[in-house]
mmCIF file with all atom_site columns, C-alpha atoms in Angstrom:
data_model
loop_
_atom_site.group_PDB
_atom_site.id
_atom_site.type_symbol
_atom_site.label_atom_id
_atom_site.label_alt_id
_atom_site.label_comp_id
_atom_site.label_asym_id
_atom_site.label_entity_id
_atom_site.label_seq_id
_atom_site.pdbx_PDB_ins_code
_atom_site.Cartn_x
_atom_site.Cartn_y
_atom_site.Cartn_z
_atom_site.occupancy
_atom_site.B_iso_or_equiv
_atom_site.pdbx_formal_charge
_atom_site.auth_seq_id
_atom_site.auth_comp_id
_atom_site.auth_asym_id
_atom_site.auth_atom_id
_atom_site.pdbx_PDB_model_num
ATOM 1   C CA . UNK A 1 1   ? 14.652  -0.280  1.754   1.00 44.00 ? 100 UNK A CA 1
ATOM 2   C CA . UNK A 1 2   ? 13.291  -2.324  4.609   1.00 46.00 ? 101 UNK A CA 1
ATOM 3   C CA . UNK A 1 3   ? 11.103  -5.303  3.883   1.00 57.00 ? 102 UNK A CA 1
ATOM 4   C CA . UNK A 1 4   ? 8.077   -3.061  3.658   1.00 55.00 ? 103 UNK A CA 1
ATOM 5   C CA . UNK A 1 5   ? 7.462   -4.343  0.168   1.00 57.00 ? 104 UNK A CA 1
ATOM 6   C CA . UNK A 1 6   ? 7.407   -8.022  1.232   1.00 60.00 ? 105 UNK A CA 1
ATOM 7   C CA . UNK A 1 7   ? 3.826   -7.496  2.386   1.00 54.00 ? 106 UNK A CA 1
ATOM 8   C CA . UNK A 1 8   ? 2.818   -7.070  -1.252  1.00 56.00 ? 107 UNK A CA 1
ATOM 9   C CA . UNK A 1 9   ? 3.933   -10.630 -1.947  1.00 54.00 ? 108 UNK A CA 1
ATOM 10  C CA . UNK A 1 10  ? 1.680   -12.125 0.732   1.00 56.00 ? 109 UNK A CA 1
ATOM 11  C CA . UNK A 1 11  ? -1.549  -13.328 -0.814  1.00 53.00 ? 110 UNK A CA 1
ATOM 12  C CA . UNK A 1 12  ? -4.841  -12.139 0.682   1.00 54.00 ? 111 UNK A CA 1
ATOM 13  C CA . UNK A 1 13  ? -6.440  -15.522 1.414   1.00 54.00 ? 112 UNK A CA 1
ATOM 14  C CA . UNK A 1 14  ? -10.205 -15.404 1.390   1.00 53.00 ? 113 UNK A CA 1
ATOM 15  C CA . UNK A 1 15  ? -12.114 -18.067 3.340   1.00 52.00 ? 114 UNK A CA 1
ATOM 16  C CA . UNK A 1 16  ? -15.781 -18.912 3.348   1.00 53.00 ? 115 UNK A CA 1
ATOM 17  C CA . UNK A 1 17  ? -15.443 -21.511 6.124   1.00 58.00 ? 116 UNK A CA 1
ATOM 18  C CA . UNK A 1 18  ? -16.963 -20.351 9.429   1.00 59.00 ? 117 UNK A CA 1
ATOM 19  C CA . UNK A 1 19  ? -14.073 -21.727 11.438  1.00 57.00 ? 118 UNK A CA 1
ATOM 20  C CA . UNK A 1 20  ? -11.945 -18.741 10.241  1.00 54.00 ? 119 UNK A CA 1
ATOM 21  C CA . UNK A 1 21  ? -14.505 -16.100 11.240  1.00 51.00 ? 120 UNK A CA 1
ATOM 22  C CA . UNK A 1 22  ? -13.111 -15.481 14.730  1.00 59.00 ? 121 UNK A CA 1
ATOM 23  C CA . UNK A 1 23  ? -9.706  -14.286 13.552  1.00 66.00 ? 122 UNK A CA 1
ATOM 24  C CA . UNK A 1 24  ? -11.009 -12.555 10.425  1.00 67.00 ? 123 UNK A CA 1
ATOM 25  C CA . UNK A 1 25  ? -13.064 -9.657  9.241   1.00 70.00 ? 124 UNK A CA 1
ATOM 26  C CA . UNK A 1 26  ? -16.238 -11.119 7.765   1.00 66.00 ? 125 UNK A CA 1
ATOM 27  C CA . UNK A 1 27  ? -17.753 -9.412  4.713   1.00 68.00 ? 126 UNK A CA 1
ATOM 28  C CA . UNK A 1 28  ? -21.107 -10.277 3.243   1.00 65.00 ? 127 UNK A CA 1
ATOM 29  C CA . UNK A 1 29  ? -20.708 -10.525 -0.519  1.00 68.00 ? 128 UNK A CA 1
ATOM 30  C CA . UNK A 1 30  ? -24.047 -11.384 -2.035  1.00 74.00 ? 129 UNK A CA 1
ATOM 31  C CA . UNK A 1 31  ? -25.211 -14.492 -0.234  1.00 76.00 ? 130 UNK A CA 1
ATOM 32  C CA . UNK A 1 32  ? -21.732 -15.576 0.852   1.00 72.00 ? 131 UNK A CA 1
ATOM 33  C CA . UNK A 1 33  ? -19.802 -14.602 4.023   1.00 70.00 ? 132 UNK A CA 1
ATOM 34  C CA . UNK A 1 34  ? -16.143 -14.014 3.203   1.00 69.00 ? 133 UNK A CA 1
ATOM 35  C CA . UNK A 1 35  ? -13.452 -13.929 5.864   1.00 71.00 ? 134 UNK A CA 1
ATOM 36  C CA . UNK A 1 36  ? -10.258 -11.897 5.362   1.00 74.00 ? 135 UNK A CA 1
ATOM 37  C CA . UNK A 1 37  ? -7.612  -12.422 8.070   1.00 76.00 ? 136 UNK A CA 1
ATOM 38  C CA . UNK A 1 38  ? -7.249  -9.445  10.412  1.00 78.00 ? 137 UNK A CA 1
ATOM 39  C CA . UNK A 1 39  ? -3.511  -9.837  10.366  1.00 79.00 ? 138 UNK A CA 1
ATOM 40  C CA . UNK A 1 40  ? -3.391  -9.360  6.561   1.00 80.00 ? 139 UNK A CA 1
ATOM 41  C CA . UNK A 1 41  ? -5.536  -6.240  6.806   1.00 82.00 ? 140 UNK A CA 1
ATOM 42  C CA . UNK A 1 42  ? -3.336  -4.915  9.643   1.00 84.00 ? 141 UNK A CA 1
ATOM 43  C CA . UNK A 1 43  ? -0.086  -5.604  7.743   1.00 85.00 ? 142 UNK A CA 1
ATOM 44  C CA . UNK A 1 44  ? -1.342  -3.838  4.632   1.00 87.00 ? 143 UNK A CA 1
ATOM 45  C CA . UNK A 1 45  ? -2.584  -0.869  6.665   1.00 88.00 ? 144 UNK A CA 1
ATOM 46  C CA . UNK A 1 46  ? 0.753   -0.574  8.509   1.00 89.00 ? 145 UNK A CA 1
ATOM 47  C CA . UNK A 1 47  ? 2.697   -0.866  5.240   1.00 89.00 ? 146 UNK A CA 1
ATOM 48  C CA . UNK A 1 48  ? 0.745   1.923   3.601   1.00 91.00 ? 147 UNK A CA 1
ATOM 49  C CA . UNK A 1 49  ? 0.884   4.153   6.672   1.00 90.00 ? 148 UNK A CA 1
ATOM 50  C CA . UNK A 1 50  ? 4.629   3.627   7.023   1.00 89.00 ? 149 UNK A CA 1
ATOM 51  C CA . UNK A 1 51  ? 5.112   4.319   3.352   1.00 88.00 ? 150 UNK A CA 1
ATOM 52  C CA . UNK A 1 52  ? 3.375   7.659   3.728   1.00 88.00 ? 151 UNK A CA 1
ATOM 53  C CA . UNK A 1 53  ? 5.782   8.604   6.523   1.00 89.00 ? 152 UNK A CA 1
ATOM 54  C CA . UNK A 1 54  ? 8.825   7.358   4.653   1.00 86.00 ? 153 UNK A CA 1
ATOM 55  C CA . UNK A 1 55  ? 7.963   9.265   1.479   1.00 86.00 ? 154 UNK A CA 1
ATOM 56  C CA . UNK A 1 56  ? 7.269   12.451  3.539   1.00 85.00 ? 155 UNK A CA 1
ATOM 57  C CA . UNK A 1 57  ? 10.631  12.226  5.373   1.00 85.00 ? 156 UNK A CA 1
ATOM 58  C CA . UNK A 1 58  ? 12.755  11.023  2.499   1.00 81.00 ? 157 UNK A CA 1
ATOM 59  C CA . UNK A 1 59  ? 11.051  12.827  -0.360  1.00 70.00 ? 158 UNK A CA 1
ATOM 60  C CA . UNK A 1 60  ? 14.201  13.714  -2.295  1.00 72.00 ? 159 UNK A CA 1
ATOM 61  C CA . UNK A 1 61  ? 15.921  10.382  -1.556  1.00 76.00 ? 160 UNK A CA 1
ATOM 62  C CA . UNK A 1 62  ? 12.931  8.211   -2.283  1.00 77.00 ? 161 UNK A CA 1
ATOM 63  C CA . UNK A 1 63  ? 12.683  8.130   -6.100  1.00 77.00 ? 162 UNK A CA 1
ATOM 64  C CA . UNK A 1 64  ? 14.688  4.918   -6.443  1.00 81.00 ? 163 UNK A CA 1
ATOM 65  C CA . UNK A 1 65  ? 11.835  3.161   -4.611  1.00 84.00 ? 164 UNK A CA 1
ATOM 66  C CA . UNK A 1 66  ? 8.936   4.703   -6.567  1.00 85.00 ? 165 UNK A CA 1
ATOM 67  C CA . UNK A 1 67  ? 8.522   1.790   -8.998  1.00 86.00 ? 166 UNK A CA 1
ATOM 68  C CA . UNK A 1 68  ? 8.568   -0.810  -6.202  1.00 87.00 ? 167 UNK A CA 1
ATOM 69  C CA . UNK A 1 69  ? 6.141   1.378   -4.216  1.00 87.00 ? 168 UNK A CA 1
ATOM 70  C CA . UNK A 1 70  ? 3.724   1.595   -7.141  1.00 88.00 ? 169 UNK A CA 1
ATOM 71  C CA . UNK A 1 71  ? 3.784   -2.172  -7.509  1.00 87.00 ? 170 UNK A CA 1
ATOM 72  C CA . UNK A 1 72  ? 2.627   -2.382  -3.927  1.00 86.00 ? 171 UNK A CA 1
ATOM 73  C CA . UNK A 1 73  ? 0.123   0.462   -3.952  1.00 89.00 ? 172 UNK A CA 1
ATOM 74  C CA . UNK A 1 74  ? -1.754  0.163   -7.179  1.00 91.00 ? 173 UNK A CA 1
ATOM 75  C CA . UNK A 1 75  ? -3.349  -3.253  -6.508  1.00 89.00 ? 174 UNK A CA 1
ATOM 76  C CA . UNK A 1 76  ? -4.411  -2.010  -3.086  1.00 89.00 ? 175 UNK A CA 1
ATOM 77  C CA . UNK A 1 77  ? -6.501  0.763   -4.645  1.00 91.00 ? 176 UNK A CA 1
ATOM 78  C CA . UNK A 1 78  ? -8.966  -2.005  -5.529  1.00 88.00 ? 177 UNK A CA 1
ATOM 79  C CA . UNK A 1 79  ? -8.861  -3.714  -2.120  1.00 84.00 ? 178 UNK A CA 1
ATOM 80  C CA . UNK A 1 80  ? -12.575 -3.715  -1.528  1.00 77.00 ? 179 UNK A CA 1
ATOM 81  C CA . UNK A 1 81  ? -12.478 -5.827  1.639   1.00 78.00 ? 180 UNK A CA 1
ATOM 82  C CA . UNK A 1 82  ? -11.339 -2.804  3.697   1.00 81.00 ? 181 UNK A CA 1
ATOM 83  C CA . UNK A 1 83  ? -11.887 0.764   2.493   1.00 85.00 ? 182 UNK A CA 1
ATOM 84  C CA . UNK A 1 84  ? -9.230  2.113   4.880   1.00 88.00 ? 183 UNK A CA 1
ATOM 85  C CA . UNK A 1 85  ? -6.592  0.245   2.841   1.00 89.00 ? 184 UNK A CA 1
ATOM 86  C CA . UNK A 1 86  ? -7.743  1.621   -0.483  1.00 90.00 ? 185 UNK A CA 1
ATOM 87  C CA . UNK A 1 87  ? -7.892  5.171   1.011   1.00 92.00 ? 186 UNK A CA 1
ATOM 88  C CA . UNK A 1 88  ? -4.343  4.870   2.409   1.00 92.00 ? 187 UNK A CA 1
ATOM 89  C CA . UNK A 1 89  ? -3.181  3.636   -1.032  1.00 92.00 ? 188 UNK A CA 1
ATOM 90  C CA . UNK A 1 90  ? -4.874  6.666   -2.621  1.00 93.00 ? 189 UNK A CA 1
ATOM 91  C CA . UNK A 1 91  ? -3.108  9.014   -0.175  1.00 91.00 ? 190 UNK A CA 1
ATOM 92  C CA . UNK A 1 92  ? 0.276   7.458   -1.062  1.00 90.00 ? 191 UNK A CA 1
ATOM 93  C CA . UNK A 1 93  ? 0.000   8.154   -4.777  1.00 90.00 ? 192 UNK A CA 1
ATOM 94  C CA . UNK A 1 94  ? 0.186   11.981  -4.723  1.00 90.00 ? 193 UNK A CA 1
ATOM 95  C CA . UNK A 1 95  ? 3.198   11.760  -2.368  1.00 88.00 ? 194 UNK A CA 1
ATOM 96  C CA . UNK A 1 96  ? 5.024   9.438   -4.781  1.00 87.00 ? 195 UNK A CA 1
ATOM 97  C CA . UNK A 1 97  ? 4.227   11.745  -7.725  1.00 87.00 ? 196 UNK A CA 1
ATOM 98  C CA . UNK A 1 98  ? 5.502   14.753  -5.798  1.00 87.00 ? 197 UNK A CA 1
ATOM 99  C CA . UNK A 1 99  ? 8.699   12.875  -4.846  1.00 85.00 ? 198 UNK A CA 1
ATOM 100 C CA . UNK A 1 100 ? 9.276   11.966  -8.510  1.00 85.00 ? 199 UNK A CA 1
ATOM 101 C CA . UNK A 1 101 ? 8.568   15.517  -9.588  1.00 86.00 ? 200 UNK A CA 1
ATOM 102 C CA . UNK A 1 102 ? 11.047  16.923  -7.058  1.00 84.00 ? 201 UNK A CA 1
ATOM 103 C CA . UNK A 1 103 ? 13.660  14.459  -8.200  1.00 82.00 ? 202 UNK A CA 1
ATOM 104 C CA . UNK A 1 104 ? 13.199  15.522  -11.837 1.00 84.00 ? 203 UNK A CA 1
ATOM 105 C CA . UNK A 1 105 ? 13.418  19.196  -10.917 1.00 85.00 ? 204 UNK A CA 1
ATOM 106 C CA . UNK A 1 106 ? 16.620  18.545  -8.979  1.00 81.00 ? 205 UNK A CA 1
ATOM 107 C CA . UNK A 1 107 ? 18.064  16.554  -11.900 1.00 79.00 ? 206 UNK A CA 1
ATOM 108 C CA . UNK A 1 108 ? 17.229  19.321  -14.374 1.00 83.00 ? 207 UNK A CA 1
ATOM 109 C CA . UNK A 1 109 ? 18.820  21.931  -12.120 1.00 82.00 ? 208 UNK A CA 1
ATOM 110 C CA . UNK A 1 110 ? 21.982  19.823  -11.908 1.00 77.00 ? 209 UNK A CA 1
ATOM 111 C CA . UNK A 1 111 ? 22.221  19.494  -15.674 1.00 66.00 ? 210 UNK A CA 1
ATOM 112 C CA . UNK A 1 112 ? 21.826  23.269  -16.170 1.00 56.00 ? 211 UNK A CA 1
ATOM 113 C CA . UNK A 1 113 ? 25.018  23.970  -14.236 1.00 48.00 ? 212 UNK A CA 1
#
């Protein structure tokens, strides 16, 4: 699998210093402005979007990557700094379940013969 899962290992650094606000998405959390780097948000969005396409196109060949995919997707369901990321993560889950289900069906058919 390509290094699509390496993005999961990159920490999402949160800054409250105003010098980071130009290159970041600024979120007001209570009384504090929080900056999340735009590049981090973009990488996570691209990873999830690419994962959707990979699972769709390699559905029957993808099950060996389901565990690694879940490790990447599940934490992003709670990524409250950008709702687009949590929505993409939510869209990925049913595709992974369908891929695993298809794999089990194919395995059971193979054992019947």
